[in-house]
Short mmCIF file of C-alpha atoms and ligand atoms in Angstrom, two decimals:
data_model
loop_
_atom_site.label_atom_id
_atom_site.label_comp_id
_atom_site.label_asym_id
_atom_site.label_seq_id
_atom_site.Cartn_x
_atom_site.Cartn_y
_atom_site.Cartn_z
CA MET A 1 -0.16 0.63 0.13
CA THR A 2 1.23 3.35 -0.66
CA ILE A 3 1.45 5.98 1.70
CA PRO A 4 -1.21 8.55 0.88
CA SER A 5 0.89 11.79 -0.17
CA LEU A 6 0.21 15.58 -0.81
CA ASP A 7 2.86 15.49 -3.66
CA ARG A 8 0.86 12.60 -5.68
CA LEU A 9 -2.86 14.47 -4.56
CA THR A 10 -1.52 18.50 -5.88
CA SER A 11 0.43 16.55 -9.19
CA LEU A 12 -3.27 14.90 -10.10
CA LEU A 13 -5.41 17.83 -9.73
CA ALA A 14 -2.73 19.96 -11.39
CA ARG A 15 -3.06 17.37 -14.30
CA VAL A 16 -6.97 18.09 -14.08
CA HIS A 17 -5.99 21.65 -14.08
CA ASP A 18 -3.94 21.53 -16.35
CA LEU A 19 -6.36 19.72 -19.31
CA ASN A 20 -9.51 21.91 -18.06
CA MET A 21 -7.27 25.99 -18.91
CA ALA A 22 -6.88 24.59 -22.43
CA ALA A 23 -10.51 23.89 -22.43
CA ASN A 24 -10.90 27.41 -21.55
CA VAL A 25 -8.64 28.43 -25.29
CA LEU A 26 -9.55 26.38 -26.86
CA GLU A 27 -13.83 28.19 -24.99
CA TRP A 28 -11.55 31.67 -25.89
CA ASP A 29 -10.63 30.65 -29.07
CA GLN A 30 -13.96 30.63 -29.63
CA GLU A 31 -15.11 33.81 -28.92
CA THR A 32 -11.56 35.37 -30.58
CA TYR A 33 -10.82 34.14 -33.97
CA MET A 34 -11.85 30.23 -34.09
CA PRO A 35 -13.68 30.54 -37.32
CA GLU A 36 -17.30 30.38 -37.52
CA ALA A 37 -17.21 26.65 -40.04
CA ALA A 38 -15.91 24.83 -36.86
CA ALA A 39 -17.91 25.45 -34.11
CA GLU A 40 -19.30 21.23 -34.34
CA ALA A 41 -15.48 20.47 -34.22
CA ARG A 42 -14.69 22.92 -32.00
CA ALA A 43 -18.28 21.81 -29.16
CA HIS A 44 -16.61 17.75 -29.95
CA GLN A 45 -13.48 19.21 -28.62
CA ILE A 46 -13.91 21.29 -26.00
CA ALA A 47 -16.42 18.74 -24.45
CA THR A 48 -13.78 16.13 -25.21
CA LEU A 49 -11.15 18.19 -22.58
CA ARG A 50 -13.56 18.77 -20.12
CA GLN A 51 -14.98 14.94 -19.58
CA LEU A 52 -10.88 14.19 -19.07
CA ALA A 53 -10.86 16.61 -16.49
CA HIS A 54 -14.27 15.17 -14.39
CA GLU A 55 -12.91 11.99 -15.24
CA CYS A 56 -9.27 12.40 -13.52
CA PHE A 57 -11.37 14.23 -11.33
CA VAL A 58 -13.67 12.50 -9.87
CA SER A 59 -11.16 9.23 -9.85
CA ASP A 60 -11.03 6.43 -7.46
CA GLU A 61 -7.22 7.48 -7.01
CA ILE A 62 -8.34 11.28 -5.68
CA GLY A 63 -10.91 9.76 -3.52
CA ALA A 64 -8.75 7.55 -1.45
CA LEU A 65 -6.32 10.04 -0.96
CA LEU A 66 -8.42 13.39 -0.50
CA ASP A 67 -9.83 10.83 2.31
CA ALA A 68 -6.41 9.62 3.85
CA LEU A 69 -4.98 13.02 4.02
CA ASP A 70 -8.28 14.49 5.33
CA ARG A 71 -7.45 11.60 8.58
CA GLU A 72 -4.14 13.25 8.94
CA HIS A 73 -5.18 16.50 9.01
CA ALA A 74 -7.83 16.24 11.83
CA ASP A 75 -6.36 17.44 13.78
CA ALA A 76 -4.47 19.73 12.10
CA ASP A 77 -3.91 24.38 12.29
CA PRO A 78 -7.32 25.62 9.45
CA ASP A 79 -5.23 28.26 8.70
CA HIS A 80 -2.55 26.08 7.30
CA PRO A 81 -1.88 26.24 3.56
CA ASP A 82 -2.72 22.71 2.82
CA VAL A 83 -5.30 22.42 5.12
CA ARG A 84 -6.96 24.87 2.58
CA LEU A 85 -6.17 23.33 0.14
CA LEU A 86 -7.86 19.82 1.02
CA ARG A 87 -11.02 22.07 1.80
CA VAL A 88 -11.47 23.44 -1.33
CA THR A 89 -10.05 19.54 -2.74
CA ARG A 90 -13.19 18.09 -0.50
CA ARG A 91 -15.26 20.87 -1.88
CA ASP A 92 -14.91 20.44 -5.09
CA TYR A 93 -14.54 16.56 -5.12
CA ASP A 94 -17.93 15.55 -3.01
CA GLN A 95 -19.50 18.50 -6.31
CA ALA A 96 -18.61 16.61 -8.31
CA THR A 97 -19.31 13.10 -7.77
CA ARG A 98 -22.57 13.73 -5.10
CA LEU A 99 -24.76 13.99 -7.87
CA PRO A 100 -25.85 10.19 -9.90
CA ALA A 101 -24.65 10.10 -13.28
CA ARG A 102 -28.19 10.34 -14.46
CA LEU A 103 -29.46 13.70 -13.27
CA VAL A 104 -26.22 15.14 -15.34
CA ALA A 105 -27.15 13.66 -17.81
CA ASP A 106 -30.68 15.05 -17.49
CA LEU A 107 -29.64 18.39 -16.49
CA ALA A 108 -27.40 18.26 -19.89
CA ARG A 109 -30.56 18.03 -21.81
CA ALA A 110 -32.43 19.35 -20.23
CA VAL A 111 -29.94 22.49 -20.62
CA ALA A 112 -29.37 22.49 -24.62
CA LEU A 113 -33.49 21.92 -24.99
CA GLY A 114 -33.97 24.83 -22.48
CA LYS A 115 -31.97 27.18 -24.28
CA GLU A 116 -33.27 26.09 -27.80
CA ALA A 117 -36.90 27.05 -26.23
CA TRP A 118 -36.07 30.33 -24.35
CA LYS A 119 -34.36 31.32 -27.81
CA THR A 120 -37.67 30.72 -30.09
CA ALA A 121 -39.15 32.15 -27.09
CA ARG A 122 -37.33 35.68 -26.97
CA ASP A 123 -37.67 36.06 -30.77
CA THR A 124 -41.57 35.45 -30.93
CA ASP A 125 -42.63 36.53 -27.97
CA THR A 126 -44.13 33.55 -26.58
CA PHE A 127 -42.91 32.45 -23.16
CA ALA A 128 -45.68 29.31 -23.37
CA THR A 129 -43.25 28.17 -25.68
CA PHE A 130 -40.54 28.43 -22.59
CA GLU A 131 -42.73 27.80 -19.80
CA PRO A 132 -42.47 23.87 -19.80
CA ALA A 133 -38.48 23.70 -20.46
CA LEU A 134 -38.37 25.48 -17.80
CA GLN A 135 -40.28 23.62 -15.62
CA ARG A 136 -38.28 20.85 -16.38
CA LEU A 137 -35.36 22.90 -15.65
CA VAL A 138 -36.59 23.47 -12.73
CA ASP A 139 -37.11 19.84 -11.60
CA LEU A 140 -33.89 18.56 -12.20
CA ASN A 141 -32.63 21.29 -10.27
CA LEU A 142 -34.75 20.58 -7.08
CA GLU A 143 -33.00 17.11 -7.12
CA LYS A 144 -30.36 17.84 -8.35
CA ALA A 145 -30.40 20.91 -4.19
CA GLU A 146 -31.01 17.76 -2.47
CA ALA A 147 -28.43 15.36 -4.61
CA LEU A 148 -25.77 17.93 -3.23
CA GLY A 149 -27.06 18.34 0.76
CA TYR A 150 -28.22 21.51 2.53
CA ALA A 151 -28.64 23.73 5.71
CA ASP A 152 -31.83 25.49 5.13
CA THR A 153 -33.07 25.63 2.46
CA ARG A 154 -33.14 24.46 -1.11
CA TYR A 155 -31.99 27.04 -2.01
CA ASP A 156 -29.06 27.70 -0.24
CA ALA A 157 -26.95 24.52 -2.31
CA LEU A 158 -28.27 26.41 -5.79
CA LEU A 159 -26.33 29.34 -3.93
CA ASP A 160 -23.35 27.88 -2.89
CA GLN A 161 -21.45 26.35 -6.20
CA TYR A 162 -21.95 30.46 -6.97
CA GLU A 163 -20.82 31.72 -2.91
CA PRO A 164 -19.79 29.43 -1.05
CA GLY A 165 -20.42 29.62 1.73
CA LEU A 166 -23.34 32.51 1.53
CA ASP A 167 -26.85 31.07 3.02
CA THR A 168 -30.42 32.08 1.54
CA ALA A 169 -31.08 33.85 4.48
CA THR A 170 -28.37 36.16 4.61
CA VAL A 171 -29.22 37.23 1.03
CA ARG A 172 -32.52 37.52 1.20
CA GLN A 173 -31.77 39.32 4.91
CA VAL A 174 -29.54 41.88 3.56
CA PHE A 175 -31.07 42.62 0.13
CA ASP A 176 -34.72 43.68 1.28
CA ALA A 177 -32.21 46.53 3.83
CA LEU A 178 -31.51 47.12 0.23
CA ARG A 179 -34.22 47.19 -1.60
CA ALA A 180 -36.04 48.80 1.54
CA ALA A 181 -33.79 51.70 0.49
CA LEU A 182 -32.96 51.73 -2.27
CA VAL A 183 -36.67 51.77 -4.44
CA PRO A 184 -37.01 55.64 -3.16
CA ILE A 185 -33.23 56.36 -4.18
CA VAL A 186 -34.16 55.40 -8.14
CA ARG A 187 -37.88 57.24 -7.15
CA ALA A 188 -35.86 60.72 -6.77
CA ILE A 189 -33.23 60.08 -9.21
CA ALA A 190 -35.71 58.98 -12.10
CA GLY A 191 -38.27 63.00 -10.83
CA GLN A 192 -35.25 64.96 -11.75
CA PRO A 193 -34.06 66.20 -15.52
CA PRO A 194 -31.90 63.52 -16.50
CA PRO A 195 -28.38 64.66 -17.95
CA ASP A 196 -27.57 65.28 -21.35
CA ASP A 197 -25.81 62.22 -23.00
CA ARG A 198 -25.35 63.52 -26.22
CA CYS A 199 -21.62 63.66 -25.96
CA LEU A 200 -21.70 59.79 -25.39
CA HIS A 201 -23.20 59.30 -28.77
CA ARG A 202 -20.55 61.26 -31.02
CA TYR A 203 -18.69 59.01 -33.27
CA TYR A 204 -14.94 57.67 -31.34
CA PRO A 205 -13.51 56.16 -34.15
CA GLN A 206 -12.77 52.47 -32.68
CA ASP A 207 -8.57 52.24 -33.42
CA ARG A 208 -8.53 55.39 -30.74
CA GLN A 209 -10.54 53.87 -28.31
CA TRP A 210 -8.12 50.95 -28.43
CA ASP A 211 -6.02 52.56 -28.35
CA PHE A 212 -7.51 54.97 -24.88
CA GLY A 213 -8.49 51.40 -23.06
CA MET A 214 -4.84 49.57 -24.01
CA ALA A 215 -3.38 52.86 -22.42
CA VAL A 216 -6.15 53.17 -18.94
CA LEU A 217 -5.24 49.26 -18.69
CA ARG A 218 -2.13 49.83 -18.57
CA ASP A 219 -1.79 52.77 -16.26
CA ILE A 220 -3.76 50.47 -13.67
CA GLY A 221 -2.04 47.12 -13.89
CA PHE A 222 -2.73 45.45 -15.69
CA ASP A 223 0.20 43.46 -16.74
CA PHE A 224 0.06 42.54 -20.62
CA THR A 225 2.98 40.31 -20.44
CA ARG A 226 0.90 37.64 -18.12
CA GLY A 227 -1.92 39.28 -20.40
CA ARG A 228 -3.66 40.31 -23.34
CA GLN A 229 -6.74 42.00 -24.76
CA ASP A 230 -8.82 41.41 -27.51
CA LEU A 231 -11.67 41.97 -29.46
CA SER A 232 -15.85 39.44 -29.05
CA ALA A 233 -19.24 39.73 -29.77
CA HIS A 234 -19.56 39.44 -25.60
CA PRO A 235 -17.25 41.00 -22.92
CA PHE A 236 -15.41 38.21 -21.03
CA THR A 237 -12.71 37.50 -18.95
CA THR A 238 -10.82 33.94 -18.65
CA ALA A 239 -7.30 33.00 -16.55
CA PHE A 240 -5.27 29.50 -18.05
CA ASP A 241 -2.95 30.95 -15.18
CA ILE A 242 -1.65 33.37 -13.46
CA SER A 243 0.77 33.84 -16.71
CA ASP A 244 -2.48 33.65 -18.79
CA VAL A 245 -5.07 36.40 -18.25
CA ARG A 246 -7.46 36.93 -20.93
CA LEU A 247 -9.15 40.47 -21.92
CA THR A 248 -11.85 40.66 -24.59
CA THR A 249 -14.00 43.79 -25.43
CA ARG A 250 -16.30 45.23 -28.16
CA VAL A 251 -16.06 49.18 -29.20
CA ASN A 252 -19.14 50.75 -30.12
CA GLU A 253 -18.30 54.15 -32.89
CA ARG A 254 -21.21 55.76 -32.03
CA TYR A 255 -21.41 55.35 -27.91
CA PHE A 256 -18.34 55.58 -26.08
CA PRO A 257 -18.73 54.07 -22.80
CA SER A 258 -19.24 50.00 -24.02
CA ALA A 259 -15.31 49.20 -24.69
CA PHE A 260 -14.44 51.88 -22.40
CA PHE A 261 -16.05 50.62 -19.00
CA GLY A 262 -16.63 46.52 -20.80
CA SER A 263 -12.58 47.07 -20.76
CA LEU A 264 -12.15 48.45 -17.09
CA HIS A 265 -14.87 45.82 -15.40
CA GLU A 266 -13.31 43.00 -17.20
CA ALA A 267 -9.52 44.12 -15.70
CA GLY A 268 -11.09 44.44 -12.09
CA HIS A 269 -11.79 40.00 -12.74
CA GLY A 270 -7.96 40.01 -14.98
CA LEU A 271 -6.36 41.77 -12.12
CA TYR A 272 -7.47 39.62 -10.26
CA GLU A 273 -6.67 37.13 -11.80
CA GLN A 274 -3.23 37.65 -11.64
CA GLY A 275 -2.93 38.65 -8.32
CA ILE A 276 -2.74 35.15 -6.53
CA ASP A 277 -0.25 33.99 -5.22
CA PRO A 278 1.95 31.94 -7.57
CA ALA A 279 2.21 29.84 -5.45
CA LEU A 280 -1.54 28.64 -5.58
CA ALA A 281 -1.00 28.22 -9.59
CA ARG A 282 -2.17 24.92 -11.30
CA THR A 283 -4.29 23.72 -7.85
CA PRO A 284 -7.68 23.94 -7.13
CA LEU A 285 -6.75 27.35 -5.09
CA ALA A 286 -5.88 29.26 -8.37
CA ASP A 287 -9.36 31.30 -8.93
CA GLY A 288 -11.19 33.54 -7.72
CA ALA A 289 -13.04 33.18 -4.10
CA SER A 290 -17.00 33.07 -5.51
CA LEU A 291 -18.53 34.98 -8.46
CA GLY A 292 -19.54 37.72 -6.32
CA MET A 293 -15.55 39.04 -4.82
CA HIS A 294 -14.78 37.88 -8.57
CA GLU A 295 -17.70 40.91 -9.49
CA SER A 296 -16.47 42.88 -6.72
CA GLN A 297 -13.12 43.25 -8.23
CA SER A 298 -14.46 44.68 -11.32
CA ARG A 299 -17.52 46.85 -10.76
CA LEU A 300 -14.88 48.45 -7.60
CA TRP A 301 -12.36 49.46 -11.49
CA GLU A 302 -15.12 50.08 -13.53
CA ASN A 303 -18.11 52.17 -11.28
CA LEU A 304 -16.12 53.10 -8.22
CA ILE A 305 -13.06 53.91 -9.86
CA GLY A 306 -14.33 54.60 -13.36
CA ARG A 307 -17.28 56.43 -13.05
CA SER A 308 -15.29 59.02 -10.35
CA ARG A 309 -15.01 63.16 -11.10
CA ALA A 310 -11.85 61.91 -9.81
CA PHE A 311 -11.08 59.26 -12.84
CA TRP A 312 -11.97 62.10 -15.35
CA GLU A 313 -10.23 65.02 -13.49
CA HIS A 314 -7.48 62.64 -14.47
CA TYR A 315 -7.96 61.01 -17.57
CA TYR A 316 -10.39 64.67 -19.53
CA ALA A 317 -7.98 66.36 -21.05
CA PRO A 318 -6.39 64.04 -23.40
CA LEU A 319 -9.60 61.67 -23.50
CA GLN A 320 -10.66 65.24 -25.47
CA ARG A 321 -7.17 65.17 -26.82
CA LEU A 322 -8.05 61.95 -29.17
CA PHE A 323 -11.45 62.53 -29.61
CA PRO A 324 -11.80 66.55 -30.32
CA GLU A 325 -14.41 65.85 -33.16
CA ALA A 326 -17.27 64.78 -30.66
CA LEU A 327 -15.74 66.28 -26.91
CA SER A 328 -14.16 69.37 -27.63
CA ASP A 329 -17.36 71.80 -27.31
CA VAL A 330 -19.02 69.08 -23.98
CA SER A 331 -16.89 70.33 -20.46
CA LEU A 332 -15.98 67.29 -17.79
CA ASP A 333 -18.72 68.42 -15.71
CA THR A 334 -20.89 67.14 -19.14
CA PHE A 335 -19.32 64.59 -19.80
CA TYR A 336 -18.94 63.20 -15.58
CA ARG A 337 -22.79 63.32 -15.79
CA ALA A 338 -23.60 61.85 -18.86
CA ILE A 339 -21.61 59.41 -18.19
CA ASN A 340 -23.46 59.14 -14.29
CA ARG A 341 -26.86 58.49 -16.55
CA VAL A 342 -29.59 57.40 -13.96
CA GLU A 343 -32.21 55.57 -15.81
CA PRO A 344 -34.79 53.15 -15.40
CA SER A 345 -34.52 50.57 -17.86
CA LEU A 346 -36.11 47.06 -18.78
CA ILE A 347 -32.92 45.55 -19.78
CA ARG A 348 -30.63 44.66 -17.10
CA VAL A 349 -27.51 44.41 -18.97
CA GLU A 350 -27.84 48.12 -19.41
CA ALA A 351 -28.89 49.14 -16.95
CA ASP A 352 -26.73 51.66 -14.86
CA GLU A 353 -25.28 51.14 -11.40
CA VAL A 354 -27.50 52.33 -9.41
CA THR A 355 -31.16 51.04 -10.60
CA TYR A 356 -29.12 47.90 -11.79
CA ASN A 357 -29.41 45.58 -7.93
CA LEU A 358 -33.29 46.95 -8.44
CA HIS A 359 -33.20 44.08 -11.60
CA ILE A 360 -31.21 41.41 -9.43
CA MET A 361 -33.08 41.78 -6.46
CA LEU A 362 -36.49 41.21 -8.72
CA ARG A 363 -34.83 37.73 -10.59
CA PHE A 364 -33.66 36.30 -7.33
CA GLU A 365 -37.06 37.28 -5.05
CA LEU A 366 -38.37 34.88 -8.21
CA GLU A 367 -36.44 32.06 -9.02
CA LEU A 368 -36.06 31.29 -4.84
CA ALA A 369 -39.67 31.39 -5.59
CA LEU A 370 -39.56 29.07 -8.01
CA ILE A 371 -37.38 26.34 -6.44
CA GLU A 372 -39.58 27.39 -2.88
CA GLY A 373 -42.32 25.93 -4.94
CA SER A 374 -44.06 29.14 -4.20
CA VAL A 375 -44.47 29.73 -8.25
CA ALA A 376 -45.03 27.67 -10.77
CA PRO A 377 -43.24 28.82 -14.24
CA ALA A 378 -46.79 30.39 -15.99
CA ASP A 379 -47.33 32.99 -13.02
CA LEU A 380 -43.34 34.86 -14.02
CA PRO A 381 -44.88 36.67 -17.02
CA ALA A 382 -47.65 38.84 -14.40
CA LEU A 383 -44.49 38.45 -11.50
CA TRP A 384 -41.92 40.28 -13.57
CA ASN A 385 -43.97 43.33 -14.52
CA ALA A 386 -45.40 43.82 -11.55
CA LYS A 387 -41.87 43.98 -10.22
CA MET A 388 -40.91 45.93 -12.70
CA GLU A 389 -43.54 48.11 -11.79
CA ASP A 390 -42.89 48.39 -8.30
CA TYR A 391 -39.59 48.43 -8.37
CA LEU A 392 -37.84 51.02 -11.16
CA GLY A 393 -41.55 51.86 -12.16
CA LEU A 394 -41.82 50.36 -15.32
CA THR A 395 -44.53 47.67 -17.17
CA PRO A 396 -41.90 45.72 -20.78
CA ASP A 397 -44.10 46.08 -23.39
CA THR A 398 -43.21 42.17 -24.78
CA ASP A 399 -42.40 39.19 -22.22
CA ALA A 400 -38.61 39.90 -24.47
CA ASN A 401 -38.11 42.35 -23.09
CA GLY A 402 -39.44 41.10 -19.31
CA VAL A 403 -39.53 37.31 -18.43
CA LEU A 404 -36.95 36.21 -20.90
CA GLN A 405 -34.11 38.69 -21.40
CA ASP A 406 -31.30 36.57 -20.05
CA VAL A 407 -30.29 33.68 -20.40
CA HIS A 408 -29.40 31.97 -17.16
CA TRP A 409 -32.47 29.74 -16.38
CA SER A 410 -31.95 28.44 -19.27
CA LEU A 411 -29.28 27.24 -18.99
CA GLY A 412 -30.13 25.66 -15.14
CA ALA A 413 -28.28 27.93 -13.62
CA PHE A 414 -30.34 28.83 -10.52
CA GLY A 415 -28.98 30.41 -7.35
CA TYR A 416 -25.77 33.22 -9.87
CA PHE A 417 -27.54 36.32 -10.49
CA PRO A 418 -28.23 37.04 -7.03
CA THR A 419 -24.24 37.37 -6.90
CA TYR A 420 -24.10 40.18 -9.82
CA ALA A 421 -25.94 42.00 -6.63
CA LEU A 422 -23.38 40.89 -4.31
CA GLY A 423 -20.62 41.78 -5.99
CA ASN A 424 -22.16 45.83 -6.22
CA LEU A 425 -22.08 46.25 -2.20
CA LEU A 426 -18.13 43.74 -1.33
CA SER A 427 -17.20 46.68 -4.26
CA ALA A 428 -18.59 49.13 -1.98
CA GLN A 429 -17.25 47.54 1.64
CA LEU A 430 -13.66 46.97 0.62
CA TYR A 431 -13.89 50.82 -0.80
CA ASP A 432 -14.10 52.73 1.74
CA ARG A 433 -11.36 49.92 3.69
CA LEU A 434 -9.34 51.07 1.02
CA ASP A 435 -10.12 54.73 1.81
CA ALA A 436 -8.87 54.71 4.96
CA ASP A 437 -6.10 52.77 4.60
CA LEU A 438 -4.97 54.37 2.74
CA GLY A 439 -5.82 57.98 3.85
CA GLY A 440 -8.00 59.25 0.75
CA VAL A 441 -8.48 56.67 -2.65
CA GLU A 442 -8.75 59.76 -4.79
CA PRO A 443 -6.85 62.86 -4.27
CA LEU A 444 -4.60 58.91 -5.79
CA VAL A 445 -7.33 58.24 -8.88
CA ALA A 446 -7.29 62.28 -9.15
CA ALA A 447 -2.92 61.51 -9.92
CA GLY A 448 -3.44 58.55 -12.06
CA ASP A 449 -1.67 56.31 -9.11
CA PHE A 450 -2.88 53.72 -9.06
CA ALA A 451 0.09 51.29 -7.41
CA PRO A 452 -1.45 51.20 -4.05
CA ILE A 453 -5.10 50.63 -4.50
CA LEU A 454 -3.68 48.06 -5.98
CA ALA A 455 -1.69 47.22 -3.77
CA TRP A 456 -4.32 47.14 -1.61
CA LEU A 457 -5.62 44.91 -3.64
CA ARG A 458 -3.68 42.09 -4.16
CA GLU A 459 -3.29 41.88 -0.38
CA HIS A 460 -6.01 41.66 0.92
CA VAL A 461 -7.90 40.01 -1.50
CA HIS A 462 -6.16 38.76 -4.89
CA ARG A 463 -2.99 36.72 -2.98
CA PHE A 464 -5.50 34.67 -1.83
CA GLY A 465 -7.33 33.40 -4.41
CA ARG A 466 -10.17 29.98 -3.42
CA SER A 467 -7.50 30.05 -0.26
CA ARG A 468 -10.61 31.95 2.47
CA SER A 469 -13.69 32.14 1.33
CA ALA A 470 -15.13 35.22 0.14
CA GLN A 471 -17.30 35.90 3.89
CA GLU A 472 -13.72 35.36 5.23
CA LEU A 473 -11.95 37.72 2.99
CA MET A 474 -14.75 40.06 3.78
CA VAL A 475 -14.00 39.90 7.51
CA ALA A 476 -10.42 40.06 7.76
CA ALA A 477 -9.87 43.50 5.05
CA THR A 478 -13.17 45.29 6.78
CA GLY A 479 -14.34 43.89 9.92
CA SER A 480 -17.21 43.65 8.23
CA GLY A 481 -19.04 40.43 6.11
CA LEU A 482 -21.90 40.80 3.62
CA GLN A 483 -23.71 44.96 3.93
CA ALA A 484 -25.64 47.54 1.62
CA GLY A 485 -25.59 50.08 3.80
CA ASN A 486 -22.02 50.59 1.99
CA TRP A 487 -23.40 50.90 -1.54
CA LEU A 488 -26.17 52.33 0.58
CA ALA A 489 -23.93 55.70 1.51
CA TYR A 490 -21.61 55.34 -1.71
CA VAL A 491 -24.84 56.21 -4.40
CA ARG A 492 -26.86 58.94 -1.82
CA ARG A 493 -22.94 60.34 -1.33
CA LYS A 494 -22.35 60.60 -4.96
CA TYR A 495 -25.67 60.97 -6.46
CA GLU A 496 -26.31 64.11 -4.45
CA ALA A 497 -23.22 66.05 -5.42
CA LEU A 498 -24.79 65.33 -9.14
CA TYR A 499 -28.32 66.74 -8.80
CA ASP A 500 -27.92 69.96 -6.72
CA GLY A 501 -30.66 70.07 -4.13
CA LEU A 502 -31.29 66.53 -4.35
CA SER A 503 -31.88 64.74 -1.04
CA LEU A 504 -31.76 60.87 -0.91
ZN1 ZN B 601 -18.46 41.31 -13.97
#
């Protein structure tokens, strides 16, 4: 019999990691450079690599090693790096092995059918076309929750896939506080004359937008010797290693914010990936702590820094020089107000930073009710529209612009939506601590001195990868767990200053 060895486990885990990262390369290429005709072949190649990675990971040998090593480390210091690695690996292993093969296959089929049904339903604006597929996905997710296990409610098991350790009760409580404060704030802002944002819709040539974005990414510390940016239809970030992080953006020559803030957002994700301790490379710990924590990094750079007045005090003059036709007659103040225009709207992905969280809460409430069984898929369109009216004062003209707008449910991804709003809340919590620790973030931003900000994020968040949970990181960095107060204070401060005489 061989002695259970951590070295043997880490070498097996490195192999799993390599296979998954190779699949990531193929997926990245699919979205950036792959010729159209290769789609089918590529789907096979990716599926083969993912399947190999899965088989490698759920092998009996890894199971036996984990059992033996868990026993061996039962009394070890829970903060020891080996123990943290074992804990996260055990978690992944349980998630990967608890679902029966029959359920995995049923889910894959239901997702394939769900995606098709959703596309048809959206294109023809007929929710009924999607309803049976959605019911099937809900039923299978209930089975999945049972198989994964949960403490309190089935939704806990689904949420835990994306936000390890966070429970439904906490999210509900934080969102309740957020909604109660935010609905009147949105109503008050919507009652103000909207800022003039016509300057953003002028002509901004693609090559100059690209150059400006690249220069800013370099300034904030994205390391182009360990990453790249390319174009894709939908912006995303992926990593093949801590030394190879890929960002994508898309350029709209008639709407400046699209590429620029998209790039800053993805660079926030990318800085996180580049900041993970190299000692964690090729292990399950070489990733962000949770989707919410990842989103906190993208939102911090995109909104709290990128849409701040201080940021444009530094960058507006160069931007004007680069786009004289569009901006020579536009003041910094007009530009600043334009990029911070708040307006209730129907579509989540186009929502501004203030109304965005209401779009998320609405989805969270509905999917939680679906999983708890208090709402049936057939009830969704009417409930969706009623909540849109309550929260944002709008009623969708069609289901395509309402309940059918997002792909997530058709993919069977329940528990994913809250992470977007969690990212916003966490970003403000981190920002406040960063601000206190650095003696003011704004003067640094206004001087274009981003290095201390990135160093703080590296020290308190990035380097740990998945070795600490989002909650652990937050408590250690800021002294408190998830809460809505910091983000609400940020919104009040910023938008009271933006609108004369507005009191939020
Ligand atoms: Zn993001």
